[in-house]
Amino acid sequence: DGGAVSRYFYIILIKSSFSVKSSVADGGAVEGNTTDITSTIFTGNNSGEDGGAIYSENNLTITESTFSGNTSDDDGGAVSSNNDIMINNSTFAGNSAAEDGGAIEGDDMTITDSTISENAASDNGGGIFGGDIIIVNSTIMANTSLGFGGGISSSTVDAVNTLVSSIRSNTDGGGLDVNATILTNSTVVANIGGDGGGIWSDVGGVT
């Protein structure tokens, strides 16, 4: 596990760079328990299982970092966590997963001031696959999935001041595939899907 860094306990990375690292298991570049990433760049890393760049067994925090061109042979093209994820002021672009979560896969998430664009999943959640997700002041654009949720596939989404645009799903929920969603000052536009080109919600509806 962890093509460059693997540690059972706490990992803190600041102003680092990981390029073209690989692991046959989880975490193409980094694998840890609780992981805190700041001002770090991950490019072209690959994992044989979850987390093309990072796999975190517990909470994962990402601040002011960039993930591009990372790939996973399972879930989470860029990052995967077995627990909660917090992302602030970061960019995920051009990552891909062979299963769920083209860029990000995890449990509950809070994403602020970030861009998730041009990521792809062969299954669900072209950009993001997760549980209960809060997104603030962010852009989810031009992601694709062959399954549900071209942009996001999750239990719930609470989006504030967020753009969800130009996203494609080959099944339902071009932009969002959710049980329930709350949109506040947010825009869902120019998305394509089977049922629910913009949003597919099969339980709690859209507010």
PDB file of C-alpha atoms in Angstrom:
ATOM      1  CA  ASP A   1       0.000   0.000   0.000  1.00  0.00           C
ATOM      2  CA  GLY A   2       1.103   3.597  -0.654  1.00  0.00           C
ATOM      3  CA  GLY A   3       3.494   3.840  -3.608  1.00  0.00           C
ATOM      4  CA  ALA A   4       5.557   6.585  -1.919  1.00  0.00           C
ATOM      5  CA  VAL A   5       4.259   6.944   1.674  1.00  0.00           C
ATOM      6  CA  SER A   6       2.580   4.340   3.844  1.00  0.00           C
ATOM      7  CA  ARG A   7       2.010   4.731   7.572  1.00  0.00           C
ATOM      8  CA  TYR A   8      -0.513   3.211   9.931  1.00  0.00           C
ATOM      9  CA  PHE A   9      -0.964   6.311  12.089  1.00  0.00           C
ATOM     10  CA  TYR A  10      -1.224  10.045  11.241  1.00  0.00           C
ATOM     11  CA  ILE A  11       0.206  11.453   8.000  1.00  0.00           C
ATOM     12  CA  ILE A  12       0.739  15.207   7.500  1.00  0.00           C
ATOM     13  CA  LEU A  13       2.032  16.461   4.130  1.00  0.00           C
ATOM     14  CA  ILE A  14       2.736  20.147   3.400  1.00  0.00           C
ATOM     15  CA  LYS A  15       4.082  21.686   0.170  1.00  0.00           C
ATOM     16  CA  SER A  16       4.955  18.354  -1.386  1.00  0.00           C
ATOM     17  CA  SER A  17       4.670  16.807  -4.845  1.00  0.00           C
ATOM     18  CA  PHE A  18       3.924  13.232  -5.922  1.00  0.00           C
ATOM     19  CA  SER A  19       4.128  12.282  -9.582  1.00  0.00           C
ATOM     20  CA  VAL A  20       3.774   8.919 -11.372  1.00  0.00           C
ATOM     21  CA  LYS A  21       3.796   6.802  -8.216  1.00  0.00           C
ATOM     22  CA  SER A  22       1.992   3.462  -8.143  1.00  0.00           C
ATOM     23  CA  SER A  23       0.771   0.777  -5.786  1.00  0.00           C
ATOM     24  CA  VAL A  24      -0.745  -2.615  -6.539  1.00  0.00           C
ATOM     25  CA  ALA A  25      -3.128  -2.065  -3.602  1.00  0.00           C
ATOM     26  CA  ASP A  26      -4.648   1.099  -2.020  1.00  0.00           C
ATOM     27  CA  GLY A  27      -3.134   4.563  -2.412  1.00  0.00           C
ATOM     28  CA  GLY A  28      -1.035   5.071  -5.531  1.00  0.00           C
ATOM     29  CA  ALA A  29       1.171   7.638  -3.759  1.00  0.00           C
ATOM     30  CA  VAL A  30      -0.005   7.804  -0.123  1.00  0.00           C
ATOM     31  CA  GLU A  31      -1.768   5.359   2.184  1.00  0.00           C
ATOM     32  CA  GLY A  32      -2.450   6.116   5.832  1.00  0.00           C
ATOM     33  CA  ASN A  33      -4.841   6.045   8.754  1.00  0.00           C
ATOM     34  CA  THR A  34      -5.749   9.715   9.335  1.00  0.00           C
ATOM     35  CA  THR A  35      -4.329  11.952   6.611  1.00  0.00           C
ATOM     36  CA  ASP A  36      -3.875  15.741   6.379  1.00  0.00           C
ATOM     37  CA  ILE A  37      -2.728  17.222   3.040  1.00  0.00           C
ATOM     38  CA  THR A  38      -1.882  20.921   2.475  1.00  0.00           C
ATOM     39  CA  SER A  39      -0.470  22.732  -0.602  1.00  0.00           C
ATOM     40  CA  THR A  40       0.490  19.482  -2.308  1.00  0.00           C
ATOM     41  CA  ILE A  41       0.335  18.366  -5.954  1.00  0.00           C
ATOM     42  CA  PHE A  42      -0.522  14.826  -7.083  1.00  0.00           C
ATOM     43  CA  THR A  43      -0.110  14.042 -10.795  1.00  0.00           C
ATOM     44  CA  GLY A  44      -0.356  10.801 -12.756  1.00  0.00           C
ATOM     45  CA  ASN A  45      -0.392   8.373  -9.839  1.00  0.00           C
ATOM     46  CA  ASN A  46      -2.114   4.966 -10.012  1.00  0.00           C
ATOM     47  CA  SER A  47      -3.474   2.422  -7.556  1.00  0.00           C
ATOM     48  CA  GLY A  48      -4.429  -1.191  -8.173  1.00  0.00           C
ATOM     49  CA  GLU A  49      -7.272  -0.785  -5.684  1.00  0.00           C
ATOM     50  CA  ASP A  50      -8.797   2.356  -4.063  1.00  0.00           C
ATOM     51  CA  GLY A  51      -7.386   5.885  -4.200  1.00  0.00           C
ATOM     52  CA  GLY A  52      -5.295   6.635  -7.280  1.00  0.00           C
ATOM     53  CA  ALA A  53      -3.258   9.210  -5.333  1.00  0.00           C
ATOM     54  CA  ILE A  54      -4.383   8.825  -1.699  1.00  0.00           C
ATOM     55  CA  TYR A  55      -6.126   6.204   0.383  1.00  0.00           C
ATOM     56  CA  SER A  56      -7.004   7.099   3.983  1.00  0.00           C
ATOM     57  CA  GLU A  57      -8.457   4.513   6.345  1.00  0.00           C
ATOM     58  CA  ASN A  58      -9.934   7.248   8.552  1.00  0.00           C
ATOM     59  CA  ASN A  59     -10.560  10.980   8.090  1.00  0.00           C
ATOM     60  CA  LEU A  60      -8.941  12.772   5.164  1.00  0.00           C
ATOM     61  CA  THR A  61      -8.395  16.555   5.067  1.00  0.00           C
ATOM     62  CA  ILE A  62      -7.202  18.309   1.900  1.00  0.00           C
ATOM     63  CA  THR A  63      -6.389  22.032   1.686  1.00  0.00           C
ATOM     64  CA  GLU A  64      -5.063  24.113  -1.240  1.00  0.00           C
ATOM     65  CA  SER A  65      -3.968  21.058  -3.216  1.00  0.00           C
ATOM     66  CA  THR A  66      -4.195  19.851  -6.823  1.00  0.00           C
ATOM     67  CA  PHE A  67      -4.971  16.372  -8.179  1.00  0.00           C
ATOM     68  CA  SER A  68      -4.683  15.735 -11.921  1.00  0.00           C
ATOM     69  CA  GLY A  69      -4.437  12.656 -14.118  1.00  0.00           C
ATOM     70  CA  ASN A  70      -4.545  10.141 -11.275  1.00  0.00           C
ATOM     71  CA  THR A  71      -6.177   6.749 -11.865  1.00  0.00           C
ATOM     72  CA  SER A  72      -7.586   3.952  -9.746  1.00  0.00           C
ATOM     73  CA  ASP A  73      -8.343   0.402 -10.793  1.00  0.00           C
ATOM     74  CA  ASP A  74     -11.171   0.419  -8.233  1.00  0.00           C
ATOM     75  CA  ASP A  75     -12.805   3.390  -6.413  1.00  0.00           C
ATOM     76  CA  GLY A  76     -11.613   6.984  -6.095  1.00  0.00           C
ATOM     77  CA  GLY A  77      -9.555   8.047  -9.102  1.00  0.00           C
ATOM     78  CA  ALA A  78      -7.719  10.662  -7.026  1.00  0.00           C
ATOM     79  CA  VAL A  79      -8.646   9.995  -3.391  1.00  0.00           C
ATOM     80  CA  SER A  80     -10.531   7.422  -1.368  1.00  0.00           C
ATOM     81  CA  SER A  81     -11.339   7.364   2.335  1.00  0.00           C
ATOM     82  CA  ASN A  82     -13.052   4.785   4.502  1.00  0.00           C
ATOM     83  CA  ASN A  83     -14.366   7.682   6.577  1.00  0.00           C
ATOM     84  CA  ASP A  84     -15.126  11.417   6.241  1.00  0.00           C
ATOM     85  CA  ILE A  85     -13.428  13.832   3.827  1.00  0.00           C
ATOM     86  CA  MET A  86     -12.933  17.607   4.130  1.00  0.00           C
ATOM     87  CA  ILE A  87     -11.707  19.523   1.070  1.00  0.00           C
ATOM     88  CA  ASN A  88     -10.988  23.248   0.860  1.00  0.00           C
ATOM     89  CA  ASN A  89      -9.684  25.418  -1.995  1.00  0.00           C
ATOM     90  CA  SER A  90      -8.509  22.461  -4.067  1.00  0.00           C
ATOM     91  CA  THR A  91      -8.723  21.264  -7.676  1.00  0.00           C
ATOM     92  CA  PHE A  92      -9.472  17.780  -9.018  1.00  0.00           C
ATOM     93  CA  ALA A  93      -9.150  17.538 -12.812  1.00  0.00           C
ATOM     94  CA  GLY A  94      -8.820  14.678 -15.274  1.00  0.00           C
ATOM     95  CA  ASN A  95      -8.802  11.824 -12.756  1.00  0.00           C
ATOM     96  CA  SER A  96     -10.526   8.489 -13.417  1.00  0.00           C
ATOM     97  CA  ALA A  97     -11.731   5.383 -11.591  1.00  0.00           C
ATOM     98  CA  ALA A  98     -12.548   1.936 -12.930  1.00  0.00           C
ATOM     99  CA  GLU A  99     -15.430   1.742 -10.455  1.00  0.00           C
ATOM    100  CA  ASP A 100     -17.048   4.542  -8.347  1.00  0.00           C
ATOM    101  CA  GLY A 101     -15.890   8.129  -7.814  1.00  0.00           C
ATOM    102  CA  GLY A 102     -13.876   9.432 -10.766  1.00  0.00           C
ATOM    103  CA  ALA A 103     -12.130  11.941  -8.490  1.00  0.00           C
ATOM    104  CA  ILE A 104     -13.317  11.361  -4.919  1.00  0.00           C
ATOM    105  CA  GLU A 105     -14.802   8.393  -3.060  1.00  0.00           C
ATOM    106  CA  GLY A 106     -15.611   8.284   0.635  1.00  0.00           C
ATOM    107  CA  ASP A 107     -18.254   8.605   3.330  1.00  0.00           C
ATOM    108  CA  ASP A 108     -19.589  12.033   4.387  1.00  0.00           C
ATOM    109  CA  MET A 109     -17.856  15.060   2.819  1.00  0.00           C
ATOM    110  CA  THR A 110     -17.570  18.823   3.116  1.00  0.00           C
ATOM    111  CA  ILE A 111     -16.194  20.549   0.017  1.00  0.00           C
ATOM    112  CA  THR A 112     -15.612  24.309  -0.098  1.00  0.00           C
ATOM    113  CA  ASP A 113     -14.128  26.724  -2.671  1.00  0.00           C
ATOM    114  CA  SER A 114     -13.050  23.843  -4.914  1.00  0.00           C
ATOM    115  CA  THR A 115     -13.296  22.690  -8.536  1.00  0.00           C
ATOM    116  CA  ILE A 116     -14.049  19.110  -9.612  1.00  0.00           C
ATOM    117  CA  SER A 117     -13.851  18.921 -13.418  1.00  0.00           C
ATOM    118  CA  GLU A 118     -13.343  16.473 -16.297  1.00  0.00           C
ATOM    119  CA  ASN A 119     -13.146  13.394 -14.094  1.00  0.00           C
ATOM    120  CA  ALA A 120     -14.627  10.025 -15.125  1.00  0.00           C
ATOM    121  CA  ALA A 121     -15.953   6.875 -13.469  1.00  0.00           C
ATOM    122  CA  SER A 122     -16.722   3.609 -15.211  1.00  0.00           C
ATOM    123  CA  ASP A 123     -19.483   3.022 -12.671  1.00  0.00           C
ATOM    124  CA  ASN A 124     -21.173   5.679 -10.456  1.00  0.00           C
ATOM    125  CA  GLY A 125     -20.223   9.243  -9.550  1.00  0.00           C
ATOM    126  CA  GLY A 126     -18.124  10.717 -12.338  1.00  0.00           C
ATOM    127  CA  GLY A 127     -16.797  13.386 -10.001  1.00  0.00           C
ATOM    128  CA  ILE A 128     -17.773  12.273  -6.508  1.00  0.00           C
ATOM    129  CA  PHE A 129     -19.204   9.135  -4.883  1.00  0.00           C
ATOM    130  CA  GLY A 130     -20.133   9.328  -1.208  1.00  0.00           C
ATOM    131  CA  GLY A 131     -22.625   9.591   1.637  1.00  0.00           C
ATOM    132  CA  ASP A 132     -23.941  12.942   2.904  1.00  0.00           C
ATOM    133  CA  ILE A 133     -22.169  15.730   1.028  1.00  0.00           C
ATOM    134  CA  ILE A 134     -22.044  19.486   1.701  1.00  0.00           C
ATOM    135  CA  ILE A 135     -20.674  21.640  -1.138  1.00  0.00           C
ATOM    136  CA  VAL A 136     -20.110  25.392  -0.811  1.00  0.00           C
ATOM    137  CA  ASN A 137     -18.787  27.928  -3.361  1.00  0.00           C
ATOM    138  CA  SER A 138     -17.603  25.208  -5.716  1.00  0.00           C
ATOM    139  CA  THR A 139     -17.811  24.094  -9.345  1.00  0.00           C
ATOM    140  CA  ILE A 140     -18.651  20.550 -10.469  1.00  0.00           C
ATOM    141  CA  MET A 141     -18.206  20.554 -14.263  1.00  0.00           C
ATOM    142  CA  ALA A 142     -17.731  18.223 -17.251  1.00  0.00           C
ATOM    143  CA  ASN A 143     -17.495  14.976 -15.285  1.00  0.00           C
ATOM    144  CA  THR A 144     -18.846  11.704 -16.722  1.00  0.00           C
ATOM    145  CA  SER A 145     -19.973   8.294 -15.517  1.00  0.00           C
ATOM    146  CA  LEU A 146     -21.119   5.139 -17.237  1.00  0.00           C
ATOM    147  CA  GLY A 147     -23.450   4.460 -14.306  1.00  0.00           C
ATOM    148  CA  PHE A 148     -25.450   6.822 -12.072  1.00  0.00           C
ATOM    149  CA  GLY A 149     -24.565  10.450 -11.318  1.00  0.00           C
ATOM    150  CA  GLY A 150     -22.301  12.024 -13.892  1.00  0.00           C
ATOM    151  CA  GLY A 151     -21.248  14.663 -11.372  1.00  0.00           C
ATOM    152  CA  ILE A 152     -22.164  13.219  -7.998  1.00  0.00           C
ATOM    153  CA  SER A 153     -23.698   9.968  -6.769  1.00  0.00           C
ATOM    154  CA  SER A 154     -24.481  10.082  -3.038  1.00  0.00           C
ATOM    155  CA  SER A 155     -27.064   9.755  -0.280  1.00  0.00           C
ATOM    156  CA  THR A 156     -27.670  13.502   0.030  1.00  0.00           C
ATOM    157  CA  VAL A 157     -26.249  16.733  -1.376  1.00  0.00           C
ATOM    158  CA  ASP A 158     -26.576  20.163   0.260  1.00  0.00           C
ATOM    159  CA  ALA A 159     -25.143  22.658  -2.249  1.00  0.00           C
ATOM    160  CA  VAL A 160     -24.690  26.385  -1.590  1.00  0.00           C
ATOM    161  CA  ASN A 161     -23.444  28.845  -4.251  1.00  0.00           C
ATOM    162  CA  THR A 162     -22.368  25.938  -6.432  1.00  0.00           C
ATOM    163  CA  LEU A 163     -22.418  25.293 -10.193  1.00  0.00           C
ATOM    164  CA  VAL A 164     -23.158  21.787 -11.526  1.00  0.00           C
ATOM    165  CA  SER A 165     -22.760  21.932 -15.305  1.00  0.00           C
ATOM    166  CA  SER A 166     -21.986  20.064 -18.548  1.00  0.00           C
ATOM    167  CA  ILE A 167     -22.015  16.619 -16.972  1.00  0.00           C
ATOM    168  CA  ARG A 168     -23.051  13.305 -18.490  1.00  0.00           C
ATOM    169  CA  SER A 169     -24.346  10.011 -17.091  1.00  0.00           C
ATOM    170  CA  ASN A 170     -25.180   7.028 -19.263  1.00  0.00           C
ATOM    171  CA  THR A 171     -28.026   6.089 -16.893  1.00  0.00           C
ATOM    172  CA  ASP A 172     -29.844   8.371 -14.388  1.00  0.00           C
ATOM    173  CA  GLY A 173     -28.870  11.712 -12.891  1.00  0.00           C
ATOM    174  CA  GLY A 174     -26.704  13.527 -15.417  1.00  0.00           C
ATOM    175  CA  GLY A 175     -25.627  16.043 -12.786  1.00  0.00           C
ATOM    176  CA  LEU A 176     -26.683  14.498  -9.472  1.00  0.00           C
ATOM    177  CA  ASP A 177     -27.878  11.027  -8.441  1.00  0.00           C
ATOM    178  CA  VAL A 178     -29.091  11.411  -4.846  1.00  0.00           C
ATOM    179  CA  ASN A 179     -31.714  10.299  -2.361  1.00  0.00           C
ATOM    180  CA  ALA A 180     -32.374  13.937  -1.489  1.00  0.00           C
ATOM    181  CA  THR A 181     -30.822  17.312  -2.262  1.00  0.00           C
ATOM    182  CA  ILE A 182     -31.065  20.901  -1.052  1.00  0.00           C
ATOM    183  CA  LEU A 183     -29.885  23.615  -3.451  1.00  0.00           C
ATOM    184  CA  THR A 184     -29.287  27.175  -2.243  1.00  0.00           C
ATOM    185  CA  ASN A 185     -28.227  29.849  -4.761  1.00  0.00           C
ATOM    186  CA  SER A 186     -26.908  27.034  -6.932  1.00  0.00           C
ATOM    187  CA  THR A 187     -27.198  26.256 -10.644  1.00  0.00           C
ATOM    188  CA  VAL A 188     -27.680  22.873 -12.330  1.00  0.00           C
ATOM    189  CA  VAL A 189     -27.464  23.359 -16.111  1.00  0.00           C
ATOM    190  CA  ALA A 190     -26.605  21.595 -19.400  1.00  0.00           C
ATOM    191  CA  ASN A 191     -26.358  18.091 -17.929  1.00  0.00           C
ATOM    192  CA  ILE A 192     -27.329  14.878 -19.743  1.00  0.00           C
ATOM    193  CA  GLY A 193     -28.720  11.632 -18.294  1.00  0.00           C
ATOM    194  CA  GLY A 194     -31.264   8.892 -18.918  1.00  0.00           C
ATOM    195  CA  ASP A 195     -33.866   9.894 -16.311  1.00  0.00           C
ATOM    196  CA  GLY A 196     -33.164  13.227 -14.645  1.00  0.00           C
ATOM    197  CA  GLY A 197     -30.717  14.989 -16.926  1.00  0.00           C
ATOM    198  CA  GLY A 198     -29.943  17.440 -14.143  1.00  0.00           C
ATOM    199  CA  ILE A 199     -30.973  15.598 -10.974  1.00  0.00           C
ATOM    200  CA  TRP A 200     -32.275  12.107 -10.249  1.00  0.00           C
ATOM    201  CA  SER A 201     -33.731  11.739  -6.743  1.00  0.00           C
ATOM    202  CA  ASP A 202     -35.601   8.553  -5.855  1.00  0.00           C
ATOM    203  CA  VAL A 203     -36.420   9.105  -2.145  1.00  0.00           C
ATOM    204  CA  GLY A 204     -36.423  12.561  -0.569  1.00  0.00           C
ATOM    205  CA  GLY A 205     -36.786  14.828  -3.567  1.00  0.00           C
ATOM    206  CA  VAL A 206     -35.283  18.203  -4.354  1.00  0.00           C
ATOM    207  CA  THR A 207     -35.556  21.386  -2.292  1.00  0.00           C
TER     208      THR A 207
END
